[in-house]
Coordinates of C-alpha atoms in Angstrom, one line a residue:
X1 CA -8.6 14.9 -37.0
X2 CA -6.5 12.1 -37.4
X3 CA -6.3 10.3 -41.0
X4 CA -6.2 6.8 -40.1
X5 CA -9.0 7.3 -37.5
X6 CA -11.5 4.7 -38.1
X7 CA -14.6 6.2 -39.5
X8 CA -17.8 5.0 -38.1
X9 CA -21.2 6.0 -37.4
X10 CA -23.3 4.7 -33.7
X11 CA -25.6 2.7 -36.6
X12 CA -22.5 0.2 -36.5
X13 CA -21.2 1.0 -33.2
X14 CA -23.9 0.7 -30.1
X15 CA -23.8 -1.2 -26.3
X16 CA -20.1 -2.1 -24.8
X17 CA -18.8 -1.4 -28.0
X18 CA -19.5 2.5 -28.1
X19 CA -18.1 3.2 -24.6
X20 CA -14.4 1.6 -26.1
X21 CA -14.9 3.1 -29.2
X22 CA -15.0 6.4 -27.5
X23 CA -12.0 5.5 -25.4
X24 CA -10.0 4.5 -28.5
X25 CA -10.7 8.4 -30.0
X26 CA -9.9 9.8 -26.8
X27 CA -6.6 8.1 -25.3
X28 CA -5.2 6.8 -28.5
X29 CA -6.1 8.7 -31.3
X30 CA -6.4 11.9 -29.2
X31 CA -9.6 13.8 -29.5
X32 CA -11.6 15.9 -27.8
X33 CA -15.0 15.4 -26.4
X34 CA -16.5 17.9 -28.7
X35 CA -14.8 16.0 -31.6
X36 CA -15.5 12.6 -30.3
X37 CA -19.5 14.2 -30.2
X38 CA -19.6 14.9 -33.4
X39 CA -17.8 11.8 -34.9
X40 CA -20.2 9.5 -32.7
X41 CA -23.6 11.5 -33.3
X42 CA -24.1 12.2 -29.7
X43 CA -24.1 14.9 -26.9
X44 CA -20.6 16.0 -25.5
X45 CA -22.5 14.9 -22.1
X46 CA -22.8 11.0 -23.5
X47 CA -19.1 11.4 -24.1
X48 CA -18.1 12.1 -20.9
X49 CA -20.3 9.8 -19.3
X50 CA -19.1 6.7 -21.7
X51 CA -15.3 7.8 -20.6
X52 CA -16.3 7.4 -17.0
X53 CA -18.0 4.0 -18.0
X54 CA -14.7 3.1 -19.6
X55 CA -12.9 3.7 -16.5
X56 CA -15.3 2.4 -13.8
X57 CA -14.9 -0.9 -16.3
X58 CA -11.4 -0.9 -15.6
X59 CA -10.8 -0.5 -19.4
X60 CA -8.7 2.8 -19.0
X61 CA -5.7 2.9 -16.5
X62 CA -4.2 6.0 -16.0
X63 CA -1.0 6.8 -14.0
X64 CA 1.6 9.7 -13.7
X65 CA 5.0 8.4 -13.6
X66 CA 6.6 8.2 -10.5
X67 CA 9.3 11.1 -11.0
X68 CA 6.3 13.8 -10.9
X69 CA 5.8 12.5 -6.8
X70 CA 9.3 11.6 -6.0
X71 CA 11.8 14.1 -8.0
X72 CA 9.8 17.3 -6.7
X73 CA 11.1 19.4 -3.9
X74 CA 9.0 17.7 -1.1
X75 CA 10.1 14.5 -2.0
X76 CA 13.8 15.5 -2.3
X77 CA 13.5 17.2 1.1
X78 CA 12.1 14.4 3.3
X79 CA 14.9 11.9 1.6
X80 CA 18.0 14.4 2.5
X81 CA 16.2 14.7 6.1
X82 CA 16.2 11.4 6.9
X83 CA 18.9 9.5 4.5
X84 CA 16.0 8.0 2.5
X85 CA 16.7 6.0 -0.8
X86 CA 13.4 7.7 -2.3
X87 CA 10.1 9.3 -0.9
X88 CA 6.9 9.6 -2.8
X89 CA 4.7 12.1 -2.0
X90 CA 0.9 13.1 -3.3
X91 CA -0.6 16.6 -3.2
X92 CA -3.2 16.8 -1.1
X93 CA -5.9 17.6 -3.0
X94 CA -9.3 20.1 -1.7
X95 CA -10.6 16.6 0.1
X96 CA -10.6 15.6 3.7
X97 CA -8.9 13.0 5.6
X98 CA -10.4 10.4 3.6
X99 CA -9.6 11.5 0.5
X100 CA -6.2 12.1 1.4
X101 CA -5.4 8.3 2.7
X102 CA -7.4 7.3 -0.5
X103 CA -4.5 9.1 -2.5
X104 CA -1.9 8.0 -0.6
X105 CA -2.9 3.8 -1.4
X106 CA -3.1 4.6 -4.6
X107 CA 0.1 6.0 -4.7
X108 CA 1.5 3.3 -3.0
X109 CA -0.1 0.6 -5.6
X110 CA 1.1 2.1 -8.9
X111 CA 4.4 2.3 -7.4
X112 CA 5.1 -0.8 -5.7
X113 CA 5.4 -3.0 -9.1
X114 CA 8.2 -1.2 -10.2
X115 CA 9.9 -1.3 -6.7
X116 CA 10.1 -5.3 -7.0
X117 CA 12.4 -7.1 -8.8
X118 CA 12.3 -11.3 -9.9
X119 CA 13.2 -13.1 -6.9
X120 CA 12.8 -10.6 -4.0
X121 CA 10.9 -11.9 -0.7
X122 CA 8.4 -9.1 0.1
X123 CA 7.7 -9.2 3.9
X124 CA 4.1 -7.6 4.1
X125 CA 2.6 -6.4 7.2
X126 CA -1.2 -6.2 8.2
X127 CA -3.6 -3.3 8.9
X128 CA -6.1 -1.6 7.1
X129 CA -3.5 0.8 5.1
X130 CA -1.8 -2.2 4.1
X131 CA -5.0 -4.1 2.9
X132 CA -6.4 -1.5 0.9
X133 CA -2.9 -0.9 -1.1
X134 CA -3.4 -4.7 -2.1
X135 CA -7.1 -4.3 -2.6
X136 CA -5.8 -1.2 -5.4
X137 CA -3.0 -3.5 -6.8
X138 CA -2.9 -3.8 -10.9
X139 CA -2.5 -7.5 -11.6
X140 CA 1.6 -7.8 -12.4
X141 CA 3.3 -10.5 -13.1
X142 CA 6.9 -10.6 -11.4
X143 CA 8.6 -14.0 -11.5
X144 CA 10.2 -16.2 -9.2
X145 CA 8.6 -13.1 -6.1
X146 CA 7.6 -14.9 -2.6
X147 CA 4.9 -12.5 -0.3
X148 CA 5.8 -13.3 3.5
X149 CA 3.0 -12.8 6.1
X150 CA 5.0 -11.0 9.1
X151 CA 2.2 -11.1 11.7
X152 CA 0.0 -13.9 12.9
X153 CA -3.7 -13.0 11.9
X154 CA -6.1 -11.0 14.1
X155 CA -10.0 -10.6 13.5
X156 CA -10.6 -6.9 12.8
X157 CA -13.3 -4.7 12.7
X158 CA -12.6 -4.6 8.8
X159 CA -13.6 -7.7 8.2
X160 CA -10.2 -9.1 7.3
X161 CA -7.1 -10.6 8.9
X162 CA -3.4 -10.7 8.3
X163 CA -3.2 -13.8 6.0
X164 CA -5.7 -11.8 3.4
X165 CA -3.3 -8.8 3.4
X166 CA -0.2 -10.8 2.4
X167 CA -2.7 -13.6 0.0
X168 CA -4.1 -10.4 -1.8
X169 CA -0.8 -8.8 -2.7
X170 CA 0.9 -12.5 -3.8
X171 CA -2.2 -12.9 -5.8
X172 CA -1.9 -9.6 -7.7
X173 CA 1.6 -10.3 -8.2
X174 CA 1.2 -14.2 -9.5
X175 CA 3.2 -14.8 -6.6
X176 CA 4.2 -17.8 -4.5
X177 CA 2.8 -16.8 -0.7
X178 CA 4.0 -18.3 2.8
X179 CA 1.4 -17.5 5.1
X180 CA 1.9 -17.5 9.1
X181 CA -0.9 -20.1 10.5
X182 CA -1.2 -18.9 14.2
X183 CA -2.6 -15.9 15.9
X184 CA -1.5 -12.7 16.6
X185 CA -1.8 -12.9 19.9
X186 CA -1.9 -15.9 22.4
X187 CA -3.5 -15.9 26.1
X188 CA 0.2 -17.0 27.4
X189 CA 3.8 -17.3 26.8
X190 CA 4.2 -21.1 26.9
X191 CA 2.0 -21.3 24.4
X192 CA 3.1 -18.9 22.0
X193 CA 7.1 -20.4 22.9
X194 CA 5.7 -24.1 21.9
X195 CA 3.9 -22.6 18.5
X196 CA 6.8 -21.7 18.1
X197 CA 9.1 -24.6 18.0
X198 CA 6.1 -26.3 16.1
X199 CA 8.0 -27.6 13.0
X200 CA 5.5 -26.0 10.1
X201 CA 5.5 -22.8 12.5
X202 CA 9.2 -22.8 12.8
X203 CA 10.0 -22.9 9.2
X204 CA 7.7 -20.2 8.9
X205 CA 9.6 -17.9 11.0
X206 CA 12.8 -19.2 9.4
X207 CA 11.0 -17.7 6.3
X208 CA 10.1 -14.5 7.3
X209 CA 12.9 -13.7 8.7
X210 CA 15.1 -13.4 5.3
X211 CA 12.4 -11.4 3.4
X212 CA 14.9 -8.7 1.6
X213 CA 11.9 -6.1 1.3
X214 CA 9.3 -5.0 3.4
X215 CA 5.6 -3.4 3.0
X216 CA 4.1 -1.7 6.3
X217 CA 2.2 0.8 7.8
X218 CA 3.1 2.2 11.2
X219 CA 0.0 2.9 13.7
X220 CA 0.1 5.5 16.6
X221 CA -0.3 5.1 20.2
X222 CA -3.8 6.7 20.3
X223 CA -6.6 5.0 22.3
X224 CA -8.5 4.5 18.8
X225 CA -5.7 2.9 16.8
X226 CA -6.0 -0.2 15.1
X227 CA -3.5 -2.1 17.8
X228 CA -6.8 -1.7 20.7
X229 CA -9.4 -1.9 17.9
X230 CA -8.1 -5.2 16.3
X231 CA -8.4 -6.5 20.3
X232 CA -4.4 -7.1 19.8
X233 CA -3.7 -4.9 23.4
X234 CA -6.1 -3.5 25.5
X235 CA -5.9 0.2 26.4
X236 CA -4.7 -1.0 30.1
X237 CA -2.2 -2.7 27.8
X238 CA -1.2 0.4 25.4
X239 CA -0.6 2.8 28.9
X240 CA 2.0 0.5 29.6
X241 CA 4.3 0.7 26.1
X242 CA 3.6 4.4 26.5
X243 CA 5.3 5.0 30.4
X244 CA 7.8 3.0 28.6
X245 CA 8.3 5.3 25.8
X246 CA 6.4 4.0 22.9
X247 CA 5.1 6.5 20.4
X248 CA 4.0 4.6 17.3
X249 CA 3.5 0.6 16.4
X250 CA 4.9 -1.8 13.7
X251 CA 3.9 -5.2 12.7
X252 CA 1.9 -5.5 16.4
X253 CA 5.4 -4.9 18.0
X254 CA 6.1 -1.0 19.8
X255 CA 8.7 1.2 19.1
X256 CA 9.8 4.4 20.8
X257 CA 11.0 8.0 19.5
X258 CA 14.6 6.6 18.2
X259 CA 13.0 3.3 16.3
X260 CA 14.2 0.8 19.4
X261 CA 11.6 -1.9 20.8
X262 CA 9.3 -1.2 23.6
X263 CA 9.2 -3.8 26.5
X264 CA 5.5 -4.5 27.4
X265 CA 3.3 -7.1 28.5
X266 CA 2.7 -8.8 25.0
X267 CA 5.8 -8.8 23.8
X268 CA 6.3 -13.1 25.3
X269 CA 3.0 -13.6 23.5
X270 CA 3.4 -12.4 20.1
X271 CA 3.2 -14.3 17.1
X272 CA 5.1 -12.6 14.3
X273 CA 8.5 -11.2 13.2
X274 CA 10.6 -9.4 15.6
X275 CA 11.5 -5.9 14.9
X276 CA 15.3 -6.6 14.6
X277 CA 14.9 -9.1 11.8
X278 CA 13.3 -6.1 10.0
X279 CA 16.1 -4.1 10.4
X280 CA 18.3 -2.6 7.4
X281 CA 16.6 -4.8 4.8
X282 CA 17.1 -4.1 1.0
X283 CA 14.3 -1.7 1.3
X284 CA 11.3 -1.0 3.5
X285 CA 8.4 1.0 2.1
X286 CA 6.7 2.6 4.7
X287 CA 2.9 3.7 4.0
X288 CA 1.9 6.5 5.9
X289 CA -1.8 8.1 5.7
X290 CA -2.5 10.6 8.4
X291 CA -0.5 13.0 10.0
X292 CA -1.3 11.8 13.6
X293 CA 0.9 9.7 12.6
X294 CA 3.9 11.4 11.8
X295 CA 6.0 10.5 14.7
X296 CA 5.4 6.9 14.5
X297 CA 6.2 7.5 11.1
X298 CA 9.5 8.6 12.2
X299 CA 10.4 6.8 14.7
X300 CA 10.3 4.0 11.9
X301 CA 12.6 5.5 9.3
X302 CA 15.1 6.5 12.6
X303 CA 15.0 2.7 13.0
X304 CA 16.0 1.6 10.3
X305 CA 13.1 -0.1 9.1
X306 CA 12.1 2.5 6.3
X307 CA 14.3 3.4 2.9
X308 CA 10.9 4.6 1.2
X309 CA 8.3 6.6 1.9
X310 CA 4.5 7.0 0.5
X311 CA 2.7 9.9 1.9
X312 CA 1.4 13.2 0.9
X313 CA 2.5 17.0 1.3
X314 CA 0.8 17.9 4.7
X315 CA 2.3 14.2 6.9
X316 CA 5.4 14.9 5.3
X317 CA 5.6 18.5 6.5
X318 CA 4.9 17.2 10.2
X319 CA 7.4 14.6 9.8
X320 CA 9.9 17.3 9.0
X321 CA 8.9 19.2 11.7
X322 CA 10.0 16.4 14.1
X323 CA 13.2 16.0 12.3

């Protein structure tokens, strides 16, 4: 037992203040629960469950360091595959699909902080992937960093839209935050060209279009995927960017096998930054949580939007399988 452990009894030491006194012996001055039991006057079982108090409080935050998901032999293969700058990639633990995409976000959130630097303009796409890296976010402060909203908002069936995606992630990061204030989609072309040459709008998309880093997920071209459930195309819509080749979606635009555009019918009406503008950026992190979307997944690092990768084990093995 540590010497300059501070000796007290739960007769001095009750309420908030025992669940971060039990914290303190644990994390800092390192000892067991059996230890901590005895020092406190309580059940090995109290322990535990004041050290999962401590952590559903947020007072305990716990990370690996990012070489133990990015230096291992999974990681280093994906990279030499595809000429990636780094990949990051969780085991996949005994859970189900779930679980797996809950890993993955987190994954994503303790290493994005250390990915930015003072000054960057971090372009961040929308989708439920996206929004729940945001939502897992530690608060860090990283000066003089501007968030850039890539994609004109969209009701969802998640109860958000774009702007709350790319507002979440400046507000985790004390950030400044340019938001684009128009729709996803419009109902013509003439209307989404005059939006367009809108002053406010304009300088928007001036905006954008210099972000030196990107955050995105990619979607797939299944009937169920969050391009027809968001209402952004309609499935009559999606059959025709599939004839044409599409096999996976990025910031509401398509792309096919090699990374290159898809022509389609929404392409005149779409509100947000065009694939080429995201292009061979400084670095594009790519988030991808399900293996059904592994070709998508490709088809965006073959296009040059991707240098990083967050995924896990088993949707990094199908991605080298299409490789």
């Amino acid at each position: 037992m540590p010497q300059n452990s501070i000796r007290r009894s739960t007769r001095q030491i009750s309420g908030e203040d025992i669940v971060v006194e039990t914290a303190w012996l644990y994390y800092h001055d390192g000892l067991n629960q059996s230890d901590i039991a005895t020092r406190l006057k309580v059940s090995r079982a109290t322990v535990v469950n004041y050290l999962q108090e401590a952590r559903e409080r947020g007072y305990i935050h716990t990370k690996l360091s990012p070489e133990a998901f990015n230096t291992h032999r999974a990681a280093l293969a994906l990279c030499e595959r595809f000429g990636l700058k780094a990949a990051y990639i969780l085991p996949n633990g005994a859970g189900g699909a779930d679980d797996h995409a809950s890993r993955i976000i987190r994954g994503a959130a303790d290493w994005l902080p250390s990915l930015l630097e003072p000054g960057d303009r971090l372009g961040v796409a929308w989708g439920k992937t996206i929004y729940d890296v945001a939502e897992q976010l530690e608060q860090t402060v990283i000066p003089d960093l501007t968030v850039l909203q890539l994609v004109g908002s969209m009701a969802t069936p998640y109860g958000f839209s774009a702007d709350v995606c790319s507002s979440n992630v400046a507000r985790k990061f004390s950030a400044k935050c340019i938001n684009l204030h128009v729709p996803a989609i419009l109902s013509s072309a003439s209307i989404a060209a005059t939006l367009k040459n809108e002053a406010l709008i304009a300088e928007q998309f001036e905006a954008i279009s210099h972000c030196n880093k990107t955050l995105f997920a990619v979607g797939s071209c299944n009937p169920d995927s969050h391009i027809v459930s968001s209402g952004l195309a309609s499935e009559a819509e999606l059959e025709v960017y599939i004839a044409n080749g599409a096999v996976g979606v990025l910031c509401g635009r398509f792309i096919d096998a090699k990374g290159d555009p898809v022509s389609g019918p929404l392409d005149d009406r779409m509100m947000g930054v065009e694939l080429e503008k995201l292009r061979d950026r400084d670095m594009g992190i790519l988030v991808s949580v399900s293996e059904d979307r592994a070709a998508a997944a490709v088809a965006a690092i073959r296009g040059r939007y991707a240098t990083h990768v967050v995924t896990n084990q088993s949707c990094a093995a199908a991605m080298m399988e299409l490789g």
